[in-house]
PDB file of C-alpha atoms and ligand atoms in Angstrom:
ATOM      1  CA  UNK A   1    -209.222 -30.518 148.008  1.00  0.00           C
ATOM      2  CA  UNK A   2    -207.000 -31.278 145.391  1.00  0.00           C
ATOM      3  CA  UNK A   3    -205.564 -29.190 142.817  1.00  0.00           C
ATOM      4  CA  UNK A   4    -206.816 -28.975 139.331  1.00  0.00           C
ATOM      5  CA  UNK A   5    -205.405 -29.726 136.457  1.00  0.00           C
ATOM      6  CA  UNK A   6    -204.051 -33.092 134.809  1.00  0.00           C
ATOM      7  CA  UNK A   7    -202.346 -35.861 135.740  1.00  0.00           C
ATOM      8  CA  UNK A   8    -199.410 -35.964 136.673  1.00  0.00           C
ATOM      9  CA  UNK A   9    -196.298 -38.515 138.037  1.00  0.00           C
ATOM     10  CA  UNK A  10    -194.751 -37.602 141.395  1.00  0.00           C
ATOM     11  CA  UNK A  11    -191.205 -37.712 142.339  1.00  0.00           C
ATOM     12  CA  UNK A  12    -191.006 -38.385 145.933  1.00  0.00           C
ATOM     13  CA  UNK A  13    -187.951 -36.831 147.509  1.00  0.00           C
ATOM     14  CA  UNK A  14    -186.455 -37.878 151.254  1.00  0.00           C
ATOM     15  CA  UNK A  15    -184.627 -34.730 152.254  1.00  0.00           C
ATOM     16  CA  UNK A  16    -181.813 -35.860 154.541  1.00  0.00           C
ATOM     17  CA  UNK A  17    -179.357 -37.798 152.226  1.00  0.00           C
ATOM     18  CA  UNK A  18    -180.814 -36.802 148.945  1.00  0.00           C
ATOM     19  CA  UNK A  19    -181.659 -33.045 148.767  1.00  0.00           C
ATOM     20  CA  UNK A  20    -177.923 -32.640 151.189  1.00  0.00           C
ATOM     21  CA  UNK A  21    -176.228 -34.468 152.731  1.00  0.00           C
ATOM     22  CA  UNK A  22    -177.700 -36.115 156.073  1.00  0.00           C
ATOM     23  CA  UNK A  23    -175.488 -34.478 158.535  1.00  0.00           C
ATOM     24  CA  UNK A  24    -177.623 -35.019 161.638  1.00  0.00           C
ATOM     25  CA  UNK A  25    -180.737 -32.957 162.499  1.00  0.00           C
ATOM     26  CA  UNK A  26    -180.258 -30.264 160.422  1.00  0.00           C
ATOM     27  CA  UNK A  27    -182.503 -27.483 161.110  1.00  0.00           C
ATOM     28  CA  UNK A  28    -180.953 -24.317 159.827  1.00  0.00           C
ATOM     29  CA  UNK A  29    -179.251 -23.023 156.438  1.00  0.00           C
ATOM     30  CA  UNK A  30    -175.576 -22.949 158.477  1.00  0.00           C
ATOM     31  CA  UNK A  31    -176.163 -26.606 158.907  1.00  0.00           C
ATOM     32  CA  UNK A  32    -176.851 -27.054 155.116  1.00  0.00           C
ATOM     33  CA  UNK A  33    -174.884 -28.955 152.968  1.00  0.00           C
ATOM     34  CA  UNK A  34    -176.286 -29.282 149.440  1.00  0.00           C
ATOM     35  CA  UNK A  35    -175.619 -32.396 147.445  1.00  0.00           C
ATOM     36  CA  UNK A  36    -173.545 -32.393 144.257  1.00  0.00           C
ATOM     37  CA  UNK A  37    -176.068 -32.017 141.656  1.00  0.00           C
ATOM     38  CA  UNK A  38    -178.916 -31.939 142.716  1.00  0.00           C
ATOM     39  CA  UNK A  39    -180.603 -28.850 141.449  1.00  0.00           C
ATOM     40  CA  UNK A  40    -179.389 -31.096 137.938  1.00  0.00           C
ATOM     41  CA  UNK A  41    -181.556 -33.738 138.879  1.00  0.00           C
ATOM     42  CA  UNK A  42    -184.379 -31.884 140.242  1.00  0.00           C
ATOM     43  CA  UNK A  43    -184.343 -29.816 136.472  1.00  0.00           C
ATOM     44  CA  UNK A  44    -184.678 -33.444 134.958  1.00  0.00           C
ATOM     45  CA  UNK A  45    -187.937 -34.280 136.902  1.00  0.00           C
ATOM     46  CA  UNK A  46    -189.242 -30.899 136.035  1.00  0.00           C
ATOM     47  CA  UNK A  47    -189.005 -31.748 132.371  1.00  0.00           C
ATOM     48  CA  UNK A  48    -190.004 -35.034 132.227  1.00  0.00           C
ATOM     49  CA  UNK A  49    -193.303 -33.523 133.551  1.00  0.00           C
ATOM     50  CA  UNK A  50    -193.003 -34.826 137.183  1.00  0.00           C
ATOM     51  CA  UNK A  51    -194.014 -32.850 140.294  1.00  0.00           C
ATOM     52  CA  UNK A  52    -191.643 -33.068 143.016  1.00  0.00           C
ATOM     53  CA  UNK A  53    -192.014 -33.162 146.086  1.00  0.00           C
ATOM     54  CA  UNK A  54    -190.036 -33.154 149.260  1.00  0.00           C
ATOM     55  CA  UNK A  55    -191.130 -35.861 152.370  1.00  0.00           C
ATOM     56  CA  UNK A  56    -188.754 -35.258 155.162  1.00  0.00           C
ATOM     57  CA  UNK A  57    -188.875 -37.235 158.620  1.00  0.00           C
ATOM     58  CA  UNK A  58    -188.068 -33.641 160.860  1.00  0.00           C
ATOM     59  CA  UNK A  59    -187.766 -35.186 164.817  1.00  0.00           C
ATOM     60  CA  UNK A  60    -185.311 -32.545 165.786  1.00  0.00           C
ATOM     61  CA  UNK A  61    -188.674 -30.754 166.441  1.00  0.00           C
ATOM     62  CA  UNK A  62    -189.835 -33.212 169.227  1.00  0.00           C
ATOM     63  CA  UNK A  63    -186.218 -33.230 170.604  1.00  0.00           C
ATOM     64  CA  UNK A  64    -186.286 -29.998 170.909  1.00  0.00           C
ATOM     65  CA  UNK A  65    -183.239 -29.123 168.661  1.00  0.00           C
ATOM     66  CA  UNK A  66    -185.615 -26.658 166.905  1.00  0.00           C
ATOM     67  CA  UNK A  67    -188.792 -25.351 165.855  1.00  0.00           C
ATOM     68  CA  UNK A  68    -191.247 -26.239 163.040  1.00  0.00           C
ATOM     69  CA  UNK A  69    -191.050 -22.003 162.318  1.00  0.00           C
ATOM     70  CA  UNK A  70    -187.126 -23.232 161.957  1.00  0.00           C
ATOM     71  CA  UNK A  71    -187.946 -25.909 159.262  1.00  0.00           C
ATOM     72  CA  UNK A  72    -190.074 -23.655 157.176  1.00  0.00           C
ATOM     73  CA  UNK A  73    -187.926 -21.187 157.068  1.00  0.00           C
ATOM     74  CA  UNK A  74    -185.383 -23.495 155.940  1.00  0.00           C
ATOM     75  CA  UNK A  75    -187.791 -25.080 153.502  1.00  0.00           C
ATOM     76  CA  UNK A  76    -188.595 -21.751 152.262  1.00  0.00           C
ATOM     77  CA  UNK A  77    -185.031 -21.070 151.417  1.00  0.00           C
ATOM     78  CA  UNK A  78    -184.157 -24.131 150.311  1.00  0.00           C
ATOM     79  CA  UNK A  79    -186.872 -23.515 147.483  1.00  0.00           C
ATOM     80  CA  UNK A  80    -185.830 -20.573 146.675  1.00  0.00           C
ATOM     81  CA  UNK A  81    -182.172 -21.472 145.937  1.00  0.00           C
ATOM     82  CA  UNK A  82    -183.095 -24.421 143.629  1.00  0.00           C
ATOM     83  CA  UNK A  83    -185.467 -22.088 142.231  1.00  0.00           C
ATOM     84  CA  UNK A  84    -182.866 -20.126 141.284  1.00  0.00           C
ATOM     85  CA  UNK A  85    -181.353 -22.747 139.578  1.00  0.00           C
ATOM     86  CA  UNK A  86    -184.209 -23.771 137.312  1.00  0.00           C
ATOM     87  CA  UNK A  87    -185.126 -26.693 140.082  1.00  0.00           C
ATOM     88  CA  UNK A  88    -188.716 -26.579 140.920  1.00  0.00           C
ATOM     89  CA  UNK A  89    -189.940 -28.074 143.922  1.00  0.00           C
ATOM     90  CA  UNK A  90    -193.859 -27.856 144.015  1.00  0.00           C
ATOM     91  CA  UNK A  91    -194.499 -28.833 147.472  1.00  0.00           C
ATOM     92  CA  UNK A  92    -193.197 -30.185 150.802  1.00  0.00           C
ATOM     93  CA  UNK A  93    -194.301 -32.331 153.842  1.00  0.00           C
ATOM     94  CA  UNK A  94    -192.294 -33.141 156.694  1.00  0.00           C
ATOM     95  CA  UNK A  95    -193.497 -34.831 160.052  1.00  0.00           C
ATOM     96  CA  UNK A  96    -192.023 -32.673 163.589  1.00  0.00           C
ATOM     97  CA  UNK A  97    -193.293 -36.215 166.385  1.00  0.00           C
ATOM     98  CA  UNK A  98    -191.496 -38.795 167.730  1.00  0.00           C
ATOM     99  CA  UNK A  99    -192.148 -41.403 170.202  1.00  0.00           C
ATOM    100  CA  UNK A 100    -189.380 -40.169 172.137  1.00  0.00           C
ATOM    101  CA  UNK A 101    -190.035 -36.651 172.003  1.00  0.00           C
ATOM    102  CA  UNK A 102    -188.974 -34.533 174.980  1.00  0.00           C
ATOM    103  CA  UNK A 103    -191.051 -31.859 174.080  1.00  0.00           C
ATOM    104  CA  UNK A 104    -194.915 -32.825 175.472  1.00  0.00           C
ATOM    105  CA  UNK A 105    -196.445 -31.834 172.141  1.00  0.00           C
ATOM    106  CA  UNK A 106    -194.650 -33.473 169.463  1.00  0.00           C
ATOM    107  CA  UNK A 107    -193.962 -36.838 171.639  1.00  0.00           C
ATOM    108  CA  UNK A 108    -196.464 -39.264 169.454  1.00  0.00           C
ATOM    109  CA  UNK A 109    -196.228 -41.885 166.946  1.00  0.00           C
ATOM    110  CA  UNK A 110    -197.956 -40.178 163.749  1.00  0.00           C
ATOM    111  CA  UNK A 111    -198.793 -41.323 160.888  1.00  0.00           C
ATOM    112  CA  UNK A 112    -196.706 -39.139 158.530  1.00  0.00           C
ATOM    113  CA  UNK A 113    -193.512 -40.266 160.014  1.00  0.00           C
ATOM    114  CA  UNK A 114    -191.384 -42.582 157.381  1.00  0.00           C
ATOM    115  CA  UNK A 115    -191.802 -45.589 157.248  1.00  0.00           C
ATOM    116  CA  UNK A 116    -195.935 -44.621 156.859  1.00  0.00           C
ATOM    117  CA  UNK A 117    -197.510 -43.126 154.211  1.00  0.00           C
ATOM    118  CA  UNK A 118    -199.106 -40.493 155.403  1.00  0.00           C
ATOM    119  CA  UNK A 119    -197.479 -37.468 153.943  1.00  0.00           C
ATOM    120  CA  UNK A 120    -197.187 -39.569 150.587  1.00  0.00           C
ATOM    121  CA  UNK A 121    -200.738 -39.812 150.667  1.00  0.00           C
ATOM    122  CA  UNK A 122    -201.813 -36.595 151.739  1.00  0.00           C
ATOM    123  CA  UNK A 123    -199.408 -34.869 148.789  1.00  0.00           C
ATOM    124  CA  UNK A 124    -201.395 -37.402 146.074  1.00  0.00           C
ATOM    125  CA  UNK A 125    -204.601 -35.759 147.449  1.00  0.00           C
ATOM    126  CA  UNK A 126    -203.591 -32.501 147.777  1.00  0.00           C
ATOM    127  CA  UNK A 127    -202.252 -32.639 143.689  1.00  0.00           C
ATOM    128  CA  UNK A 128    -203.354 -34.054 140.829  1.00  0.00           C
ATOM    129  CA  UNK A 129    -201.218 -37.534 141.022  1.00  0.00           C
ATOM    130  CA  UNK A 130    -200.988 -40.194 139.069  1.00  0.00           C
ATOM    131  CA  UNK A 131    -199.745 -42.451 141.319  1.00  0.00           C
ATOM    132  CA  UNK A 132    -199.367 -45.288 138.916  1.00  0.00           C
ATOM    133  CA  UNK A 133    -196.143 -43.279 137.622  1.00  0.00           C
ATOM    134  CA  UNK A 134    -195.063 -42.077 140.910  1.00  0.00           C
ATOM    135  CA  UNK A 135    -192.005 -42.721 142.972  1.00  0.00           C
ATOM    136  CA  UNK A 136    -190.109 -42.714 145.749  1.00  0.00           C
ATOM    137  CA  UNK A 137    -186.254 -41.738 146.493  1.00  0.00           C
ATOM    138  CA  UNK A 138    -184.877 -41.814 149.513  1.00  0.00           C
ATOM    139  CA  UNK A 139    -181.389 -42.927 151.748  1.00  0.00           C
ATOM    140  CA  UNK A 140    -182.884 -44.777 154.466  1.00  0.00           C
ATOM    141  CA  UNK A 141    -184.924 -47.500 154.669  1.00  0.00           C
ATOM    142  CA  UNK A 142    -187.675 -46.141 155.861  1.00  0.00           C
ATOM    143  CA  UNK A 143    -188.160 -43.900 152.626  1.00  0.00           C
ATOM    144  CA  UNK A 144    -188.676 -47.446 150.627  1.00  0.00           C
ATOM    145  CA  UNK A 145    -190.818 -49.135 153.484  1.00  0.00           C
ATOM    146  CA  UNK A 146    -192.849 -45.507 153.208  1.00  0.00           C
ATOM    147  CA  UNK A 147    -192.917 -46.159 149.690  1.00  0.00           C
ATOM    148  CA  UNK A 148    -194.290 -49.343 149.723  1.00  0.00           C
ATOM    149  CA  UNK A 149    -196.766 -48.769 151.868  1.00  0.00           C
ATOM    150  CA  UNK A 150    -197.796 -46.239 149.604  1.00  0.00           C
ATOM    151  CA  UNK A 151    -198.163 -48.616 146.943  1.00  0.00           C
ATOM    152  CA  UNK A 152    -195.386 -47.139 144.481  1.00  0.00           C
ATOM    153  CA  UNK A 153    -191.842 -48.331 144.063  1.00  0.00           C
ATOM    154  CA  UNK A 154    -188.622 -46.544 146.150  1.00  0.00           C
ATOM    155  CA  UNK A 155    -185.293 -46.763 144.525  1.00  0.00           C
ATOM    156  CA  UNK A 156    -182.541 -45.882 147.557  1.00  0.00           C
ATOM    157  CA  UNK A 157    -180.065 -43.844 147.080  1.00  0.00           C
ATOM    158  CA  UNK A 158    -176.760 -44.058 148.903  1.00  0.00           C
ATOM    159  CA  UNK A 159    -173.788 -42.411 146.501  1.00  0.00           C
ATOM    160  CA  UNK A 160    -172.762 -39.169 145.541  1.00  0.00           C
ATOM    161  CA  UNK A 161    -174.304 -38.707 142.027  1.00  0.00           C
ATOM    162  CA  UNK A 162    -178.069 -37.920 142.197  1.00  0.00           C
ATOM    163  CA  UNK A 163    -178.248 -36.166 138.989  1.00  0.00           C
ATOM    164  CA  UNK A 164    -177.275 -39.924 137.730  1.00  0.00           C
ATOM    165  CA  UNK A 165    -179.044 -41.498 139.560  1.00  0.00           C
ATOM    166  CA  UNK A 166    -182.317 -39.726 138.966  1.00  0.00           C
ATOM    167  CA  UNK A 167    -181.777 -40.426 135.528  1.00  0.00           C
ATOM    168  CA  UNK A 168    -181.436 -44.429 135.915  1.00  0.00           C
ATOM    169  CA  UNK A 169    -184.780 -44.484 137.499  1.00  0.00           C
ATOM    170  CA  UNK A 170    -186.250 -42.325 134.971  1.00  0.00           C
ATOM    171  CA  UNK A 171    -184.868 -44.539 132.651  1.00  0.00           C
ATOM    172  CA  UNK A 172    -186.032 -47.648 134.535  1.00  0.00           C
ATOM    173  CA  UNK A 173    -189.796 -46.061 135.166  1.00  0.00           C
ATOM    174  CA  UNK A 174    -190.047 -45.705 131.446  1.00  0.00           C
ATOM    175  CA  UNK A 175    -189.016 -49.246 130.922  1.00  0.00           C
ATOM    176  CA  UNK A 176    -191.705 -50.624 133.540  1.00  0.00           C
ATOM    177  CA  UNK A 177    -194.647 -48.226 131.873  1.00  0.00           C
ATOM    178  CA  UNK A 178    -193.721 -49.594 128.127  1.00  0.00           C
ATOM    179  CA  UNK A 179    -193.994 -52.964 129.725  1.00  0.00           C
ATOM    180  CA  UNK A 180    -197.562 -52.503 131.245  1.00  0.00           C
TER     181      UNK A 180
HETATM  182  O1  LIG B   1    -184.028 -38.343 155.788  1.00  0.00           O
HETATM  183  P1  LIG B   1    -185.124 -37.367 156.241  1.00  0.00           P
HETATM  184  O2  LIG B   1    -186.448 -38.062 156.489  1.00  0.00           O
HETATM  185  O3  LIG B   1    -185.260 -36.160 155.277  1.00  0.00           O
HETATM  186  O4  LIG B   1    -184.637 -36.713 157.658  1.00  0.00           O
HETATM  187  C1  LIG B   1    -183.934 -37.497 158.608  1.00  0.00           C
HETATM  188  C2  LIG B   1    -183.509 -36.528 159.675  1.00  0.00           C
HETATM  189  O5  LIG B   1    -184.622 -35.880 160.208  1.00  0.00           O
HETATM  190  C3  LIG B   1    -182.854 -37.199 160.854  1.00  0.00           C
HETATM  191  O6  LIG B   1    -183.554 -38.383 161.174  1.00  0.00           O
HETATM  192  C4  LIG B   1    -183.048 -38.959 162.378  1.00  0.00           C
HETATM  193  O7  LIG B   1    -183.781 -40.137 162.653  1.00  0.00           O
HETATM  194  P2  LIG B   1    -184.909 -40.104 163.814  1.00  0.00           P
HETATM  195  O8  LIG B   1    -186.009 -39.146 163.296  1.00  0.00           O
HETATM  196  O9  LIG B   1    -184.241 -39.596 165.061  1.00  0.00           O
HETATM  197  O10 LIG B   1    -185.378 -41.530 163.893  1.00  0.00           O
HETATM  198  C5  LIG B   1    -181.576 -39.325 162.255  1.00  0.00           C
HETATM  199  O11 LIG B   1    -181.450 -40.358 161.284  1.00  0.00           O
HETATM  200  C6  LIG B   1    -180.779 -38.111 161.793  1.00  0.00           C
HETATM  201  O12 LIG B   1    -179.455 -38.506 161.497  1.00  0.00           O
HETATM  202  C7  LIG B   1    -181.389 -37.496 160.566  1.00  0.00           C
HETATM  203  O13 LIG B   1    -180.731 -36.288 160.226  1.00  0.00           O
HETATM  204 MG1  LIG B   2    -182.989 -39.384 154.535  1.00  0.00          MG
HETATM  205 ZN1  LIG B   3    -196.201 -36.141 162.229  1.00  0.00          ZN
END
């Protein structure tokens, strides 16, 4: 069922390397490191009218390094800090399986995992998307591949500066709609 309202572009945010830094199956707040300026660049989607979303590839779960009740709870608090800060975040996926899970329940290859689509997908039905303007940011290959498959463009991001960088592909999303 998806949300009314209008239209709307989507950011697209990978979690792990964009959102903090990717130090390795982070599942709790003590295992947090935030990245420089990002609550900066998340307040620069919010007023160029974007929703934002976080899609986070979350396999700790199926290696049992911790629990999906773990993740929200991070999740939730992770909100509430950018919140905080003026940085909205309107909604998150993230997908617990892996192939190599060594926890029974979460050992499968799903669909939402990066590089698919599926929690891309299922955030553009769950919200009023216009997927036309919608992108993708992410560290890893598998956040563009996801992208792709997805059918919208993902810009990876490897430095320090995401409040920059946000703005070069804000800049560079304009560009490609004046040119439609
Ligand atoms: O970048 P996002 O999607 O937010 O999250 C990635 C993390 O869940 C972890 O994904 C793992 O990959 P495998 O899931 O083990 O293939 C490894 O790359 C870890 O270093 C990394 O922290
Ligand atoms: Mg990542
Ligand atoms: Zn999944």
């Amino acid at each position: 069922m998806t949300a009314p309202g209008p239209r709307r572009p989507a950011a697209f945010l990978d979690r792990d390397g964009v959102i903090n830094y990717n130090d390795h199956y982070v599942g709790t707040r003590d295992r947090l490191r935030w990245m420089p300026g990002i609550a900066a660049a998340i307040r620069q989607l919010n007023a160029a009218g974007y929703y934002v979303f976080i899609i986070t590839n979350q396999s700790g779960v199926a290696r049992g390094m911790f629990g999906e009740d773990d993740v929200r709870a991070l999740h939730r608090w992770m909100l509430e800090e950018l919140n905080a800060q003026g940085a909205r975040i309107d909604d998150v996926r993230f997908c617990p399986h892996h192939v190599d899970g060594t926890i029974d329940a979460y050992r499968l290859a799903c669909e939402h995992r990066k590089p698919g689509p599926g929690m891309i997908l299922d955030l553009a039905k769950a919200w009023p998307v216009d997927m036309t303007r919608s992108f993708v940011i992410g560290d890893s290959a598998s956040d563009i591949e996801a992208a792709q498959a997805a059918g919208i463009p993902g810009f990876r991001f490897e430095g320090e500066d995401i409040d920059g960088f946000v703005k070069q592909v804000l800049i560079e999303m304009q560009r490609a709609a004046a040119s439609n």
